[in-house]
Each structure stands twice: as C-alpha cells, then as structure tokens.
Tab-separated table of C-alpha atoms in Angstrom:
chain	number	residue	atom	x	y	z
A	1	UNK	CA	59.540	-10.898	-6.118
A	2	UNK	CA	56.069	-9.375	-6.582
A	3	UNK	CA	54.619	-9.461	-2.825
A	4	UNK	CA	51.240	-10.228	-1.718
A	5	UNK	CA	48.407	-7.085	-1.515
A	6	UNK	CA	45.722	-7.260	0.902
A	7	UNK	CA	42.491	-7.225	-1.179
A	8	UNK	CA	38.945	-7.066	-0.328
A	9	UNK	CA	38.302	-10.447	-1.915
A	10	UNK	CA	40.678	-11.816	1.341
A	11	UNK	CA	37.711	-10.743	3.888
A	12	UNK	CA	35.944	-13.305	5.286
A	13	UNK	CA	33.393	-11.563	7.032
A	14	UNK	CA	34.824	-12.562	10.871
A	15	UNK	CA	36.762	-9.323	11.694
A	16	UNK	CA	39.433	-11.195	14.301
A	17	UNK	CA	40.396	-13.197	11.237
A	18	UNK	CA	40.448	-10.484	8.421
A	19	UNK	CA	42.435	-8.461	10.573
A	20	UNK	CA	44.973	-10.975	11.084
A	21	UNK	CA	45.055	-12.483	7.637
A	22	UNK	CA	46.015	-8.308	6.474
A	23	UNK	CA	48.519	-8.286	9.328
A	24	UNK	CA	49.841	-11.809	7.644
A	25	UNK	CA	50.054	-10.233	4.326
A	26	UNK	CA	51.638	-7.397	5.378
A	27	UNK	CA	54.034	-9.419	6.841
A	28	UNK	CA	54.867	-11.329	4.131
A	29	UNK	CA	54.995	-8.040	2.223
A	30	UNK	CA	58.000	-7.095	4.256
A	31	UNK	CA	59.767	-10.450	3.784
A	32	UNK	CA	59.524	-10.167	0.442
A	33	UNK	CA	60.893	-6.373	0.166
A	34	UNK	CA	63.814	-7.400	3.031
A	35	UNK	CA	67.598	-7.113	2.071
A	36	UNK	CA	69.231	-9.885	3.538
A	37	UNK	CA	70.798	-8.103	6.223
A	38	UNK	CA	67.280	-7.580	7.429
A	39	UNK	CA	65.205	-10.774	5.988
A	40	UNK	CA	65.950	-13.615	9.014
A	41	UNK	CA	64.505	-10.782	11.507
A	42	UNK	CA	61.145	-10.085	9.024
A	43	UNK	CA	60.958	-13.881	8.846
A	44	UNK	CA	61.240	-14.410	12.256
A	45	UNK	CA	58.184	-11.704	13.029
A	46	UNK	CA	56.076	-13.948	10.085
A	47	UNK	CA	56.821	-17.173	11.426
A	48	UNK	CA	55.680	-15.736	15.216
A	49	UNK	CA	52.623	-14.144	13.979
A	50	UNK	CA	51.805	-17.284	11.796
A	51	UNK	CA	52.403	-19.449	15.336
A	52	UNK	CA	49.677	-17.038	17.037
A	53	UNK	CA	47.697	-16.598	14.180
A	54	UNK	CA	47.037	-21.254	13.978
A	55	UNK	CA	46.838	-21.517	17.209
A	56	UNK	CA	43.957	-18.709	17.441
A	57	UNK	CA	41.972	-20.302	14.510
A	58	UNK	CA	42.563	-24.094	16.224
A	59	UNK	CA	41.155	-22.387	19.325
A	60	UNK	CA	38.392	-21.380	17.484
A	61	UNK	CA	37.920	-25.115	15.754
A	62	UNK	CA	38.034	-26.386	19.013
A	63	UNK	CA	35.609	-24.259	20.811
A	64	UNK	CA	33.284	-24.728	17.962
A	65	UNK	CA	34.023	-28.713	17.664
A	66	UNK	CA	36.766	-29.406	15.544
A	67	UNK	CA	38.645	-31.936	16.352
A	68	UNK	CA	42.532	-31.372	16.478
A	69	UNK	CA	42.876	-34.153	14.189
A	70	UNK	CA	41.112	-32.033	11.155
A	71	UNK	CA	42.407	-31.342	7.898
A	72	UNK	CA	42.710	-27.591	8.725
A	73	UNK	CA	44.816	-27.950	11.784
A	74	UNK	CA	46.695	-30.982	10.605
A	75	UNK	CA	47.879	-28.223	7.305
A	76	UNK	CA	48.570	-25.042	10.092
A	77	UNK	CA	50.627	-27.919	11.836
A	78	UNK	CA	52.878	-28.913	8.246
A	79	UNK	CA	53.122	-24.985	7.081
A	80	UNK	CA	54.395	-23.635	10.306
A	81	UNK	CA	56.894	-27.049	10.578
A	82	UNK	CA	58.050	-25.571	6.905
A	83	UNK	CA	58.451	-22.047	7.777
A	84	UNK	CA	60.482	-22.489	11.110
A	85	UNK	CA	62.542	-25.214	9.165
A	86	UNK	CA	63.185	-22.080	6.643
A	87	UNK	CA	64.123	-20.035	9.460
A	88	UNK	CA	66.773	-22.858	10.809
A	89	UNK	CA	68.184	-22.878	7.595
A	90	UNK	CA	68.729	-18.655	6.845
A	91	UNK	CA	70.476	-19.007	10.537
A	92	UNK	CA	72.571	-21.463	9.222
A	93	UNK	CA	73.474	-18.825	6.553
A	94	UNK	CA	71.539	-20.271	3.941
A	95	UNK	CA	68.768	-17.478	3.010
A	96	UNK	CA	67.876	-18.599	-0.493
A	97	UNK	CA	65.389	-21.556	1.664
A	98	UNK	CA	63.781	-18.251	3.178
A	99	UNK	CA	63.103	-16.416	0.082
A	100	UNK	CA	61.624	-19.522	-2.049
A	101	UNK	CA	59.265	-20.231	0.886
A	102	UNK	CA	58.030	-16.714	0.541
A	103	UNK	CA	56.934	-16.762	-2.895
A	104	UNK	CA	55.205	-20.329	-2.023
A	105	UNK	CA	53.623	-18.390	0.888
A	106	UNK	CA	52.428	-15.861	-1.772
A	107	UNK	CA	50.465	-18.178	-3.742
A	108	UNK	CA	49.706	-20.422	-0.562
A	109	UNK	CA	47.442	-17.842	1.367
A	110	UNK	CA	44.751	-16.668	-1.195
A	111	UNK	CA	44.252	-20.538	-1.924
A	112	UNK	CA	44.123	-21.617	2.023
A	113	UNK	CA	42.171	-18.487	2.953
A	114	UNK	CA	39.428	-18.931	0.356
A	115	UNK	CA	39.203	-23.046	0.731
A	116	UNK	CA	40.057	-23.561	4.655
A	117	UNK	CA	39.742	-20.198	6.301
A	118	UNK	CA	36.323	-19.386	4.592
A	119	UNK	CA	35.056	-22.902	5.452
A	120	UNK	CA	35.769	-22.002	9.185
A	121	UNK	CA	34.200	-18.700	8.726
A	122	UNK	CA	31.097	-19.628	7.690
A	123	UNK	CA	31.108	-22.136	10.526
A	124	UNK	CA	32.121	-19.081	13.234
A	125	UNK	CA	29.131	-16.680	11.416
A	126	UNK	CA	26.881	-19.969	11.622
A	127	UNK	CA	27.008	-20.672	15.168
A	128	UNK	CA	27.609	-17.193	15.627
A	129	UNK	CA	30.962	-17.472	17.984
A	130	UNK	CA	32.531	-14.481	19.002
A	131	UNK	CA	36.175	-14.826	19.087
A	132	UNK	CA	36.879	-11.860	21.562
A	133	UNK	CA	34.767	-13.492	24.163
A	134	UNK	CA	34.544	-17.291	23.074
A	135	UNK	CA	31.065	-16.994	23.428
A	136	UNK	CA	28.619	-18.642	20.869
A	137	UNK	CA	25.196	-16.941	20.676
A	138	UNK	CA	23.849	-19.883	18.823
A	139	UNK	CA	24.753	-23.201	20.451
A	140	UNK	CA	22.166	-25.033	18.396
A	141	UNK	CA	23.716	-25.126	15.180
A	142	UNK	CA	26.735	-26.555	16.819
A	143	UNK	CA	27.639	-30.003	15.140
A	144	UNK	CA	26.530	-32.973	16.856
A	145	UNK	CA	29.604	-34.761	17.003
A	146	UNK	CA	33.092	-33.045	16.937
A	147	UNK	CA	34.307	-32.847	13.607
A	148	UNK	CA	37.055	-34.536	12.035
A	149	UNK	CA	38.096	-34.873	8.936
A	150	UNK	CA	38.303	-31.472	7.110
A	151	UNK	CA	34.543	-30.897	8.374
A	152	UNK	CA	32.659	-32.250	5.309
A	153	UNK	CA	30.825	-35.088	4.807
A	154	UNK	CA	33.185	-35.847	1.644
A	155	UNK	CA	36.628	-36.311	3.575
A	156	UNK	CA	37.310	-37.740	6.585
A	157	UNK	CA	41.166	-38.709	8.146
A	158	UNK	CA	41.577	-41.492	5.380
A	159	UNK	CA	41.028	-38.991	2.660
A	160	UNK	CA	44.277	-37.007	3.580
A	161	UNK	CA	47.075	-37.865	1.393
A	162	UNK	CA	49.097	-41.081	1.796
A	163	UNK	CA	53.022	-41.352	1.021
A	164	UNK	CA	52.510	-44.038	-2.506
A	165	UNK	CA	53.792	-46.891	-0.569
A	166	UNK	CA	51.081	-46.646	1.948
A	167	UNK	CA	48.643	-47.443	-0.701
A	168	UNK	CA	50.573	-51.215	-1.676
C-alpha cells in the first residue's frame, strides 16, 4: 500500500490544524508501513489521535457557532465509529478490516481536508479565533444564528443522506 505524504497543498492556513492534519498523516503513514505484529498498536495511536484531533475541531465549531448537529461533526462522529469498529475487529484477530480502512483513510483525508476542514478554516481565519486561547479577535463576523447544517446556505439537516426507504 502506497501511504499518504504530507504535502503543502494539505495546509490550511490555521497552524493548530495543519499541524495535526501532518501528525494524522504521519500516522497513517505508519499504519500503512506496520507488519502485523505491530499494526493493532499503530492503529490504536491513529484512532486516539483521530479521537483528539474531532473533538478539537468540534470545539472549535462550537466556540465559533456550529451546532453539534452539523454535517462536519455528524461525519468526525461516523469515521471515528468506523475506525474503532476496525480496531475491535484486528483484536478479534481479524487485521485484514484494519488494513482496508487504511487505504480508505488514504483517499478519505485529502477529500475531507480540502471540502470540510478548509470550510472551517476559512471560518476560524474569518472570525479570527485563536485555537490556543479560544479567543476570537473578531466577534462581529460571528454568524447570527448557530449553524447547522454543513454551514451553507445550500444544505441544511434534511440534505444529509437518507437510507432509500426513508424517501417512500
């Protein structure tokens, strides 16, 4: 398996993120290069930095008004589900689960970071939050309301994919 390089084209431009989206793909790097006697414990240190690394962006949504029922924390919520699901499975002895989700992560990450994770950056840069402090230097371009929705004025909670028999 060809694993993930950090690139340039990854930064974002908020350097609490960028620095944890290299750490992520170095990470992933190290699943992907693991011999099994050593891939549950590199999967285990992705799936705990992936934990920390959701739960500091849906800080960030929050403090800047995203609402916990947004498209961006509603997709950390189902990827993280997946990868400790993966890691339940390699325990059980079954490590095949663990490698497929890495190559999924592999083509996962450029497409969330430059969609989701540049959305939310531009949001941080516009209000100009600080994520080391929480402080935002420029309360006035806060939204109004708290955002739901993925945060555009194109999707809101109904937009979000239905199961097909939801839709009879």
């Amino acid at each position: 398996m060809t694993a993930l390089q950090w690139t340039d084209d990854f930064a974002l431009g908020v350097p609490q993120m960028d620095a944890t989206h290299q750490e992520f793909v170095a990470l992933l790097a190290d699943v992907a290069r693991a011999a099994d006697a050593t891939l549950l414990a590199r999967w285990q240190a992705l799936v705990d930095h992936t934990a920390e690394h959701f739960a500091q962006e849906d800080r960030w949504m929050l403090a800047t008004r995203f609402a916990a029922t947004n498209c961006h924390t509603m997709h950390h919520q189902a990827v993280l589900g997946v990868m400790r699901e993966g890691l339940a499975m390699g325990r059980a002895g079954d490590l095949a689960p663990v490698r497929q989700m890495a190559r999924e992560l592999t083509t996962w990450f450029p497409l969330h970071a430059d969609s989701m994770d540049a959305a939310l950056a531009t949001h941080l840069q516009r209000v100009r939050f600080d994520p080391a402090s929480g402080d935002i230097a420029h309360a006035s371009a806060l939204p109004a309301e708290v955002i739901h929705g993925c945060g555009g004025g194109d999707c809101s909670p109904s937009d979000t994919a239905q199961p097909e028999h939801a839709a009879a």
